[in-house]
XYZ file of C-alpha atoms in Angstrom:
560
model
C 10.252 11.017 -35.046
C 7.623 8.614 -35.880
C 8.330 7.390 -39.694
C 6.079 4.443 -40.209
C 2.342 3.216 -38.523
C 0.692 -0.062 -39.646
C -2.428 -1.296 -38.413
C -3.856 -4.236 -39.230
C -7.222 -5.925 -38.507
C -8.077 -2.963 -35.846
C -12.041 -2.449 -35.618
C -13.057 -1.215 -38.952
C -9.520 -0.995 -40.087
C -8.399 -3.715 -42.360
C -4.562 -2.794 -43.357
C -3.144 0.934 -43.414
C 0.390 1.600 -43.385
C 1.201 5.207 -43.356
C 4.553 7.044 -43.595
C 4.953 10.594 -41.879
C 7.196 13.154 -42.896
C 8.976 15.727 -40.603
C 7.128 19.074 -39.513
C 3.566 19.380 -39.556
C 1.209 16.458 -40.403
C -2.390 16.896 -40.687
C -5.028 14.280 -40.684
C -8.439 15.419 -41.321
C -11.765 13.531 -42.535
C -15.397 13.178 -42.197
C -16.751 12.677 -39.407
C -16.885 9.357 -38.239
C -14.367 8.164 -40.690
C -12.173 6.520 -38.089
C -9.765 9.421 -37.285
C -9.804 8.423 -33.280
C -9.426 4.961 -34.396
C -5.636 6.019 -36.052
C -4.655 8.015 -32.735
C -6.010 5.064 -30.548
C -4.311 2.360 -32.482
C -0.919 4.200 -31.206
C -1.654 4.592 -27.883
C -2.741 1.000 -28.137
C 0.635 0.180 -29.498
C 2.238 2.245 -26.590
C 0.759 0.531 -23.563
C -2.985 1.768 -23.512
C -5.530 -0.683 -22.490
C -6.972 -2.661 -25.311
C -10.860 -1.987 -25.625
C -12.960 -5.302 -26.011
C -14.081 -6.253 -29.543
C -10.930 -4.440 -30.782
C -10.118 -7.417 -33.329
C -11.882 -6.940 -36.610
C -15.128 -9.263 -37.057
C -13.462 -12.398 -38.717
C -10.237 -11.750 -37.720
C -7.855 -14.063 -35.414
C -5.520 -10.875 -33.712
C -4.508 -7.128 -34.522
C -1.474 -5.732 -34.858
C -0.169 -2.396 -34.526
C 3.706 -1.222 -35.533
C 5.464 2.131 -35.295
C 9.184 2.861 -36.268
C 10.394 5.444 -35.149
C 14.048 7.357 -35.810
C 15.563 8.501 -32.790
C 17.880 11.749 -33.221
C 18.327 13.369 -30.567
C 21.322 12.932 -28.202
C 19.633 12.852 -24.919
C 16.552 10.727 -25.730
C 18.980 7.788 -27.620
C 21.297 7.846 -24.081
C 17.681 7.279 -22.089
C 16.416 4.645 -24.169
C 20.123 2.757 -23.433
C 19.320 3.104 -19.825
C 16.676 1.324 -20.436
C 18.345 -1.853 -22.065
C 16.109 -0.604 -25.542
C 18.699 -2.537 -28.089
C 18.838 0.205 -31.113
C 19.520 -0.298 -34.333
C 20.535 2.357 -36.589
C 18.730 4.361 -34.102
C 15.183 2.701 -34.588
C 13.143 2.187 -31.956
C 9.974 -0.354 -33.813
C 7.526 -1.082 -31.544
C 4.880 -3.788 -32.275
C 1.658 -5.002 -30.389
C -0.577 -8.149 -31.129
C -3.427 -8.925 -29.568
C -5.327 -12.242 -29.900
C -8.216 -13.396 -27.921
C -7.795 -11.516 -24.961
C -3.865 -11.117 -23.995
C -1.668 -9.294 -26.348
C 2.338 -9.247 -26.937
C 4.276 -6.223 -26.853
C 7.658 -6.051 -28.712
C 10.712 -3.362 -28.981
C 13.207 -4.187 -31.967
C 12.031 -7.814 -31.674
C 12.062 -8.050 -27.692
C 8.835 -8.875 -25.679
C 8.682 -6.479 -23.120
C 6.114 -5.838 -20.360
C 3.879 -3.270 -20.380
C 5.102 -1.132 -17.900
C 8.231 -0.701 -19.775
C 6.669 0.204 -22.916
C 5.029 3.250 -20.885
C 8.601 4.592 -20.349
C 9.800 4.090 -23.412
C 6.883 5.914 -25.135
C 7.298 8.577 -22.691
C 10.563 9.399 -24.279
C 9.181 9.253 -27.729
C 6.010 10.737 -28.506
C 3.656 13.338 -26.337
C 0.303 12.790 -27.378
C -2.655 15.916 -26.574
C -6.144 13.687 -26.707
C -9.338 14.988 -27.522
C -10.571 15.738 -23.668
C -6.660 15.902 -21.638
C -7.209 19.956 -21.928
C -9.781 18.920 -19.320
C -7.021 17.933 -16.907
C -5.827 21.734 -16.327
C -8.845 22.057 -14.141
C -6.863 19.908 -11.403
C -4.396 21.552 -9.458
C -2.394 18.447 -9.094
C -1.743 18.954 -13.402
C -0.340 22.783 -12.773
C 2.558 21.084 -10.561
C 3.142 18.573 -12.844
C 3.848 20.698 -15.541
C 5.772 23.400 -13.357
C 7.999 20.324 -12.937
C 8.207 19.406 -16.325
C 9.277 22.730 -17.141
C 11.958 22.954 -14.781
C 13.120 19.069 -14.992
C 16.514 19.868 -15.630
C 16.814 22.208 -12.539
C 15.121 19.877 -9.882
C 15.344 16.356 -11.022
C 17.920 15.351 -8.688
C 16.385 17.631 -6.119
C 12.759 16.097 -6.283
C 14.691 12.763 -6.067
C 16.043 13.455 -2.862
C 13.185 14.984 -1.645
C 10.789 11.457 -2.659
C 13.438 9.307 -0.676
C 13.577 11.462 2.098
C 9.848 11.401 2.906
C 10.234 7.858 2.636
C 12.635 7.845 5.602
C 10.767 10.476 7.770
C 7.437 8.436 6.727
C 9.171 5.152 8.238
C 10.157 6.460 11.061
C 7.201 8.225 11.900
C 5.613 4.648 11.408
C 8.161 3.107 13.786
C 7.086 5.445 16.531
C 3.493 5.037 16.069
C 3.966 0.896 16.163
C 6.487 1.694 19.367
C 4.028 3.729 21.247
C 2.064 1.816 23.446
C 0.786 2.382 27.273
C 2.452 0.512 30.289
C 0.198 -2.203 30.900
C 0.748 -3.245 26.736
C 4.505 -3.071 27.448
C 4.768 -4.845 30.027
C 2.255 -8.041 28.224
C 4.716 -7.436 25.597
C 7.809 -7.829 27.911
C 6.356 -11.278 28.873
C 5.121 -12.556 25.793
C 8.991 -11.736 24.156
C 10.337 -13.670 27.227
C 8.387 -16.423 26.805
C 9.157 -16.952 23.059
C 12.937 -16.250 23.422
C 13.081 -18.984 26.364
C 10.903 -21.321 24.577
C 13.326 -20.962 21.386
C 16.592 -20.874 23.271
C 15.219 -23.648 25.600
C 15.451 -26.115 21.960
C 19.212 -25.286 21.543
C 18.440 -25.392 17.511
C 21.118 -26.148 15.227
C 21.324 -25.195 11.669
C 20.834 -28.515 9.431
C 19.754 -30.272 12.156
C 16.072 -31.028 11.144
C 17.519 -32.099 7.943
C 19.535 -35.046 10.061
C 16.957 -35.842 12.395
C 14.315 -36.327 9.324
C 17.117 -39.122 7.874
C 17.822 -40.104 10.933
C 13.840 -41.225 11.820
C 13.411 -42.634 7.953
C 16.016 -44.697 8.855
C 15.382 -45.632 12.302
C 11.274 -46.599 11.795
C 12.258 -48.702 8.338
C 15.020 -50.781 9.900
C 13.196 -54.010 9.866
C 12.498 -53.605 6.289
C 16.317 -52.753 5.318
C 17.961 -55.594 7.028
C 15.058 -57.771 5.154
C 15.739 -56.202 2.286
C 19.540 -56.786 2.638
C 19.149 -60.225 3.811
C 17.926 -60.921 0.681
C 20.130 -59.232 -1.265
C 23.045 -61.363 0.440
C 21.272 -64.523 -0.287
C 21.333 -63.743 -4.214
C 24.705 -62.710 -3.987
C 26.799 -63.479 -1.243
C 26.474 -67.401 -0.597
C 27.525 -70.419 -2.893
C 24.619 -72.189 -3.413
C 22.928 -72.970 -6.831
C 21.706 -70.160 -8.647
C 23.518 -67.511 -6.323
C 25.489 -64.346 -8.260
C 28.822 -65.593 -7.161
C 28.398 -69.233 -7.462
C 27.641 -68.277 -11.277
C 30.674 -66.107 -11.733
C 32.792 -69.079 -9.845
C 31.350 -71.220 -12.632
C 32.794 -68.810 -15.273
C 35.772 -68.261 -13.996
C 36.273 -71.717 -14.314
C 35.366 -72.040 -17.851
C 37.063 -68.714 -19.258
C 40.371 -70.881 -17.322
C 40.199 -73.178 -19.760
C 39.295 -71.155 -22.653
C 43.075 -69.756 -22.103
C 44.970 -72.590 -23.098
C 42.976 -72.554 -26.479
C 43.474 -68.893 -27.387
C 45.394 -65.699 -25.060
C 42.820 -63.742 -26.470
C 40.744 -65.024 -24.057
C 42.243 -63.510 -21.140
C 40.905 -60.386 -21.182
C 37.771 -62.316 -20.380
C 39.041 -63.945 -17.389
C 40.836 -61.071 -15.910
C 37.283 -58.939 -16.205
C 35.584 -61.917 -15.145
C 38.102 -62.155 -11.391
C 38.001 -58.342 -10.757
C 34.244 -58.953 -11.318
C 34.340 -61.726 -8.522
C 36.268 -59.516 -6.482
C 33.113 -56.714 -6.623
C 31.386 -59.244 -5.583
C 32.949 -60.338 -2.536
C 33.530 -56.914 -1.479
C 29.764 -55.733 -2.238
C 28.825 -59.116 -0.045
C 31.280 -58.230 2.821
C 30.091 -54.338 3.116
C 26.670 -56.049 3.230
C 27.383 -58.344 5.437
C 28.866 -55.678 8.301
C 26.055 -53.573 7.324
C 23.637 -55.819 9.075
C 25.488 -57.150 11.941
C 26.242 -52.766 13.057
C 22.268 -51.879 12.618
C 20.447 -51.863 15.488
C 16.563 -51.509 15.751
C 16.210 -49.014 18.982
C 12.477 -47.951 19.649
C 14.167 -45.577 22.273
C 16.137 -43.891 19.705
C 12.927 -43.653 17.348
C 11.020 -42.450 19.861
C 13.652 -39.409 21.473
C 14.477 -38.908 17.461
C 10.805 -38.293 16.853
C 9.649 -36.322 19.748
C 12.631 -33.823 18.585
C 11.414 -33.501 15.358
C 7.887 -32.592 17.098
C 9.625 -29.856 18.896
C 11.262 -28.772 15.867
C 7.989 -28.759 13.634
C 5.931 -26.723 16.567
C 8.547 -24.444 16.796
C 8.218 -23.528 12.903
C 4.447 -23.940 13.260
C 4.921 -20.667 15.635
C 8.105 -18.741 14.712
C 9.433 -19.628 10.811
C 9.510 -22.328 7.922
C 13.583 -23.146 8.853
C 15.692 -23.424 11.325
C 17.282 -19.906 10.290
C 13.721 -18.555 10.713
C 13.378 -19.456 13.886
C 16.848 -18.102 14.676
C 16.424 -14.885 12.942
C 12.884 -14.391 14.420
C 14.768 -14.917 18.671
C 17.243 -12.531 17.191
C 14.592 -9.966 16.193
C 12.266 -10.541 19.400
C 15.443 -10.180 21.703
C 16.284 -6.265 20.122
C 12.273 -5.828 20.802
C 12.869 -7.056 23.792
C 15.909 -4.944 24.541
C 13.739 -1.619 23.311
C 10.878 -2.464 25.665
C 12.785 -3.376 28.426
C 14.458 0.612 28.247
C 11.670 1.563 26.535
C 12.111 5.436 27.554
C 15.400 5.613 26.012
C 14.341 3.658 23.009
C 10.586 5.844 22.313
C 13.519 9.257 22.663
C 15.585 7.913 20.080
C 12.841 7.737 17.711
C 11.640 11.253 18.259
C 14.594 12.215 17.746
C 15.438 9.941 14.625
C 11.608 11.191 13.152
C 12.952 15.378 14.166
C 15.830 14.796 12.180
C 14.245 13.465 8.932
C 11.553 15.962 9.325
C 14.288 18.392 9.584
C 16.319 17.180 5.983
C 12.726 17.061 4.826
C 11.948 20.242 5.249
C 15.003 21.982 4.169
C 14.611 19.908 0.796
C 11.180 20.451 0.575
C 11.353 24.512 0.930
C 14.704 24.095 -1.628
C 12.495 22.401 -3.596
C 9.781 25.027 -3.430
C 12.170 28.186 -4.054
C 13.440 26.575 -7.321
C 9.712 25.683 -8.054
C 8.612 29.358 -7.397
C 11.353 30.827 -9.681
C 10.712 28.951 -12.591
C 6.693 29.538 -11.877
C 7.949 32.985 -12.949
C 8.996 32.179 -16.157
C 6.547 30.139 -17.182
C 3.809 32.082 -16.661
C 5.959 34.869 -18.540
C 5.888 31.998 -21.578
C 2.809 30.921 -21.076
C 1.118 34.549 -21.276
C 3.262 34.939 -24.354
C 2.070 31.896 -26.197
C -1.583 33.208 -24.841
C -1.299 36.202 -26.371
C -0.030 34.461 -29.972
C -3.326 32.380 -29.169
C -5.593 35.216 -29.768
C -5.799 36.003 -25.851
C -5.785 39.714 -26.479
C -5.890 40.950 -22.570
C -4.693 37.805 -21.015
C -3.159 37.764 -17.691
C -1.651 34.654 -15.871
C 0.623 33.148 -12.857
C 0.797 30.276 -10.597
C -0.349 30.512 -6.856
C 1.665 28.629 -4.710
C 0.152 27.626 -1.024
C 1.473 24.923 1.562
C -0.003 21.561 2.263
C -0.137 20.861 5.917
C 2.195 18.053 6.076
C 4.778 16.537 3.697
C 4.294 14.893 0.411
C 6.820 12.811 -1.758
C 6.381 15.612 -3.641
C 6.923 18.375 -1.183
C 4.551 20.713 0.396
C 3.767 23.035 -2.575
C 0.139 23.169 -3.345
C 0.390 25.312 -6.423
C -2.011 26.448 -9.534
C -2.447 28.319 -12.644
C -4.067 31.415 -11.910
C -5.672 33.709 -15.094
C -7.554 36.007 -16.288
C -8.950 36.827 -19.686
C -10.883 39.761 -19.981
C -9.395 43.352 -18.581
C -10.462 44.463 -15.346
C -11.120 41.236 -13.924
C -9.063 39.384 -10.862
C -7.270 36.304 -11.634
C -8.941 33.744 -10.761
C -8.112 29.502 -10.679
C -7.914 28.092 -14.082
C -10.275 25.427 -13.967
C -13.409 27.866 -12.593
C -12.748 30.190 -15.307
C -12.122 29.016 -18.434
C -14.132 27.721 -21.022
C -13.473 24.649 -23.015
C -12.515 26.235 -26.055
C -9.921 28.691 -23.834
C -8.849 24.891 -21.823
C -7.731 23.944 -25.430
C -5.695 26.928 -26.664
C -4.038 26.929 -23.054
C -2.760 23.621 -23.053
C -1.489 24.066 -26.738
C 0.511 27.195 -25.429
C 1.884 24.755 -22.544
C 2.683 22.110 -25.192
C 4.474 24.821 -27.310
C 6.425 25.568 -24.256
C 7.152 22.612 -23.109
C 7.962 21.472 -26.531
C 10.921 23.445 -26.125
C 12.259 22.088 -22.970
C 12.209 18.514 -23.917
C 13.770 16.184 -25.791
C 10.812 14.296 -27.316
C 10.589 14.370 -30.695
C 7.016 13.852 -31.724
C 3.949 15.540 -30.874
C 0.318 14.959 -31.888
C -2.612 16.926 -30.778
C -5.991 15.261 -31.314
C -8.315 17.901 -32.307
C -6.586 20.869 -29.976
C -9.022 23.067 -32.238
C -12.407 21.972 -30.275
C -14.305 25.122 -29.265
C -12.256 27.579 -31.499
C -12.647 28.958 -35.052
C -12.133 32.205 -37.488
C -9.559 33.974 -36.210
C -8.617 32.221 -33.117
C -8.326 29.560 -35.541
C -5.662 31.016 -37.717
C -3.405 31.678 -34.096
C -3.574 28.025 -33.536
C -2.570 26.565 -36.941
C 0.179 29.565 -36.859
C 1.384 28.256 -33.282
C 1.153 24.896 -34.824
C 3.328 25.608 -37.227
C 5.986 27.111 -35.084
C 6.147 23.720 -33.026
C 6.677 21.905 -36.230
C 9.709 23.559 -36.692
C 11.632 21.952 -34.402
C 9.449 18.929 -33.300
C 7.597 16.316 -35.876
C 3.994 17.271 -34.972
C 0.874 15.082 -36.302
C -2.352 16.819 -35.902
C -6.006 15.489 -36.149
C -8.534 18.525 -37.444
C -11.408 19.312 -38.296
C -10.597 23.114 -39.280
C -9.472 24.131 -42.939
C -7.062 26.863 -41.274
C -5.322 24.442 -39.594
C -5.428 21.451 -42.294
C -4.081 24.748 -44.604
C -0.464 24.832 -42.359
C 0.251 21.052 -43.171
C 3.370 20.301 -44.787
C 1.999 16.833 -45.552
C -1.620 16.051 -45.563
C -3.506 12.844 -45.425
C -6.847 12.359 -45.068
C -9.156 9.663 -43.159
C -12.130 7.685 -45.407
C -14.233 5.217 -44.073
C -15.432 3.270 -46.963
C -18.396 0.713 -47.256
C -19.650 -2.340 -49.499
C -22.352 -5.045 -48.952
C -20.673 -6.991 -46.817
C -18.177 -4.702 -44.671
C -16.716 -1.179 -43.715
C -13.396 -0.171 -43.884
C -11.285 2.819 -42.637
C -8.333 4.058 -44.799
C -5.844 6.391 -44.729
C -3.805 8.008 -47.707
C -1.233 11.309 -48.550
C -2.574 13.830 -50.510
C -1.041 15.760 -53.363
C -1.062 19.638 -53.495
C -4.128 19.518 -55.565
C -5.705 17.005 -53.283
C -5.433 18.772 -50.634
C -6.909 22.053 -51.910
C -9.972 19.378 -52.517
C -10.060 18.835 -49.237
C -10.206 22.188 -47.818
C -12.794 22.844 -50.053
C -14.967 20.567 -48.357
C -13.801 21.327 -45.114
C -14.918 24.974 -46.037
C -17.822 24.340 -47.419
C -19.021 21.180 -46.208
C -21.624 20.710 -48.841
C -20.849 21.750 -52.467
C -17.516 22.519 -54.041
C -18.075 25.543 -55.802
C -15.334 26.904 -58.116
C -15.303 30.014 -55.775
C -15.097 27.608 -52.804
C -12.034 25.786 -54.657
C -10.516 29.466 -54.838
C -10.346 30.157 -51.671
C -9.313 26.883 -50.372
C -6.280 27.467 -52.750
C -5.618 31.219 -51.645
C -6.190 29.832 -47.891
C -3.392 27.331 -48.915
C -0.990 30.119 -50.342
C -1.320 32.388 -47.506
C -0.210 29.443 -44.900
C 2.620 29.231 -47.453
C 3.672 32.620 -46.879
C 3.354 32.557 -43.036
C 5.240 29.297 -42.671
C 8.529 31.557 -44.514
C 8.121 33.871 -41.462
C-alpha cells in the first residue's frame, strides 16, 4: 500500500508530506484547492509526462516521493523479476525534475522511464477524473475481459502474440518473394553479377588490415631509412659526440674507478651490458636498412588492391566479413530464384502452417475469452445492481475481425441495458456519463478482486451521481477498502462520510504567494467538513447534526 507522499516545490505546492492509512482514504476540498494537483503529482512520480511550468515560481526542481509497503506474495515475486532491489519490502520511488529533464529513482536506483511504468503497474491502479470515458471504446471491453481472466490466458495470449509474429513474417517473406518472370530473371543476373564480382577478389579475412600496413610502409620507405640513417649516425659509429663513443669513454673511466673502490663495479658492469644494447640496437639497425627495399611496383599492385577492397565495401559491407556474409546471403537468393517454383511453394506452405497454429490458438483463445465473458458480466450486473442500477441488464458481444491480430480475432464489447423493456445496446451509445462512472467503479470492484495490486484511487468516480446513487457508491467504496488500500478524491459528503481516514485539500493565499496543503482530520474535523460539503454555505447547528448522524450511519454500514 502506499504509506508516505511528499511533494515538494510542485506548482502551487510548496512542501506536503502525507501519510495514508489502510482502507478507505478520502480527500475532499474546495474547489480549486489543488486536489488534481495531489493525484497528478503521483502519476508524475510514476512515469506521467511532466507538464511545462511544473516547478514552483522561484524554485530550482520538484520532487515527488512515495513509499510504499509491499505485502502481497505475488506482487513482491514480480517486482524481483524486475531487478526492483527491496528492502524490508519498500518499494520508494522518487522523481526530480529540474529545468526540463527529470531523474527517476527506485530504492536509490535511477531507472528509465519505461521501467517505472511496470513497476507502478504492479502497485497502484489509479481511476482519473475522465478514464470512465474509455468504456466507450471497444478496444477497453477486451482489455478488461483479459484482465479478468489473466490468470487463465496469460500464457495462452503469449503464444498467441508470438505466433502472429511468425505467420506475419512469413506472410511478409512471400509478398517480398513474389515477383513476375521478367523481375526474376533481372534479379537472377544482378545476384550473378555481384557473387562473381565478390568471388572474383578471393577476399581474405584480415587482409585489408595487412595490405593498409603494408602500403604505410611501402609509400614512407624513403623517410624510414632517412630516419634510421640518422639514428645510426647518433648511435652506431665512433666518432665524437656519438652514443657509443660516449659510453666507450665511460667504460673507460668506471675501469679505473675499480681499483679505488669494488663498490664501483656495479657501475661498470651496468655500464658494459649498456654498451652491449647498444651494439645490438646498432646491428638490428644496421640489417634493417640494407633488407628494405623501395619497390614502386609493389606500392602500386599493394594499392590498387586496397582500391578493390574499398569499392567492394563501398557496394556490399563495412568489413571483409560483410562482404562475405552479404555473397553468402545473395547466393541462397540466388539459389531460391534460380528454383523459384519450389522455393514461392515452400512459403505457402510455411505461411498455411502458421496460419493454421494461429488459428487454433486464436479460437482457444476466444473460447476461454467467451467463458469468462460469462462471468463477468454475471459480476458486473451484480456490482450494477449494488450501484443503484435497479433493472440493469448486461453482457459482452463477441464478433470476429477479418484477419488476425496479436491479440486474436475477437472483436468483443460490453453490451447493456438500463431501463426494462429496452434491447441491449453497445455501452458507449447508451450510457450517460454519470452511468460511465458507476460502471467502471463496478469493474474496478471486480477487478479489484482478481488482482494483486494493492492500492486503488479513484479521482472523483462520483461525477454525475448524487442522493441515493450516491450512498451505493460510497457503500461499494467501502467494500473495496476492505481488502485493498483505496484513496478517493470527492466532492460528495456520502462518500467523504465512509472514510476511515480523512484529509482535506486547502489552497491558502498571502501577498506574495499561494500555496496548496494537505492535512488529516480528527473525528470532529471531519464532521466540519461534511458540514460544508452539505451545506456549502453556512454551518448551521442543524447542518452540523446531520453531518454527524451522516457520519454514524456510515459507521454502522461499514460493521456490515
Amino acid at each position: 500500500m502506499l504509506l508516505n507522499l511528499h511533494v515538494k516545490n510542485l506548482a502551487i505546492i510548496d512542501e506536503v508530506e502525507v501519510y495514508f492509512s489502510d482502507n478507505l482514504n478520502i480527500l475532499s476540498g474546495e474547489t480549486g484547492a489543488g486536489k488534481s494537483i495531489i493525484i497528478g503529482s503521483i502519476n508524475i512520480a510514476l512515469g506521467a509526462k511532466v507538464p511545462k511550468d511544473i516547478i514552483r515560481k522561484g524554485a530550482d526542481y520538484a520532487l515527488v516521493e512515495l513509499v510504499f509497503q509491499v505485502e502481497d506474495i505475488n506482487c513482491i515475486e514480480a517486482l524481483k523479476e524486475l531487478d526492483v532491489p527491496l528492502q524490508d519490502n519498500q518499494v520508494i520511488i522518487s522523481r526530480k525534475i529540474m529545468n526540463g529533464r527529470s531523474v527517476s529513482k527506485v530504492n536509490g536506483e535511477i531507472v528509465p522511464t519505461s521501467l517505472l511504468k511496470d513497476i507502478a503497474a504492479l502497485l497502484i491502479d489509479i481511476h482519473g477524473q475522465h478514464e470512465h470515458q474509455s468504456l466507450i471504446h471497444k478496444r477497453t471491453h477486451l482489455n478488461i475481459l483479459d484482465r479478468y481472466a489473466k490468470e487463465e490466458i496469460k500464457d495462452l495470449k503469449e503464444k498467441v502474440a508470438h505466433s502472429f509474429q511468425i505467420y506475419r513474417n512469413a506472410l511478409n517473406e512471400l509478398n517480398d518473394a513474389s515477383v513476375d518472370e521478367d523481375k526474376r530473371i533481372r534479379e537472377i543476373s544482378f545476384l550473378e553479377y555481384e557473387i562473381n564480382e565478390i568471388e572474383s577478389a578471393r577476399l581474405k579475412e584480415g587482409e585489408d588490415e595487412e595490405l593498409t600496413a603494408q602500403f604505410k610502409k611501402l609509400s614512407n620507405a624513403n623517410s624510414i631509412v632517412e630516419g634510421l640513417s640518422s639514428v645510426y649516425q647518433l648511435t652506431g659509429n665512433e666518432d665524437s659526440g656519438s652514443v657509443s663513443e660516449s659510453i666507450g669513454q665511460a667504460s673507460k673511466i668506471l675501469s679505473k674507478m675499480e681499483s679505488y673502490d669494488k663498490e664501483v663495479t656495479q657501475f661498470t658492469n651496468f655500464m658494459s651490458d649498456l654498451e652491449d644494447m647498444i651494439h645490438d640496437f646498432n646491428r638490428n639497425i644496421k640489417d634493417y636498412l640494407e633488407q628494405i627495399n623501395v619497390d614502386r611496383e609493389e606500392l602500386n599492385i599493394t594499392g590498387e588492391r586496397l582500391d578493390l577492397i574499398h569499392n567492394l565495401k563501398s557496394k556490399y559491407g563495412n568489413t571483409i566479413s560483410d562482404i562475405l556474409r552479404y555473397c553468402e546471403e545473395s547466393k541462397t537468393r540466388l539459389e531460391k530464384y534460380l528454383d523459384y517454383d519450389n522455393y514461392i511453394n515452400q512459403l505457402r506452405k510455411k505461411v498455411e502452417i502458421e496460419r493454421t497454429n494461429l488459428e487454433d490458438l486464436s479460437y482457444r483463445l476466444s473460447e476461454i475469452r467467451k467463458r469468462n465473458a460469462s462471468k463477468l458480466s454475471l459480476d458486473i450486473k451484480e456490482a450494477l445492481i449494488d450501484l443503484n442500477f435497479l433493472d440493469v441488464r448486461f453482457d459482452m458481444n463477441f464478433a470476429t475481425f477479418s484477419d488476425f491480430t496479436y491479440n486474436g480475432i475477437d472483436d468483443a464489447e460490453f453490451l447493456i441495458s438500463t431501463n426494462p423493456g429496452e434491447d441491449m445496446k453497445p455501452l458507449g451509445k447508451i450510457a450517460s456519463g454519470g452511468e460511465l462512472s458507476r460502471i467502471m467503479l463496478a469493474i474496478k470492484s471486480i477487478l479489484a478482486n482478481n488482482d494483486s495490486i494493492e492500492t486503488l484511487i479513484f479521482d472523483e468516480i462520483d461525477v454525475g451521481v448524487s442522493g441515493r446513487t450516491a450512498q451505493k457508491v460510497s457503500e461499494k467504496l467501502a467494500v473495496i477498502s476492505q481488502n485493498h488500500q483505496v484513496l478517493c478524491i470527492t466532492h460528495l459528503p456520502q462518500i467523504a462520510a465512509m472514510a476511515d481516514e480523512h484529509y482535506i485539500i486547502e489552497k491558502k493565499a498571502s501577498e506574495n504567494s499561494t500555496t496548496t496543503k494537505i492535512r488529516h482530520l480528527d473525528e470532529s474535523e471531519s464532521i466540519q467538513e461534511l458540514a460544508r460539503m452539505l451545506s456549502g454555505a453556512e454551518l448551521t447547528e442543524t447542518v452540523i447534526q446531520n453531518a454527524r448522524e451522516m457520519k454514524e450511519l456510515a459507521s454502522n454500514t461499514k460493521k456490515y
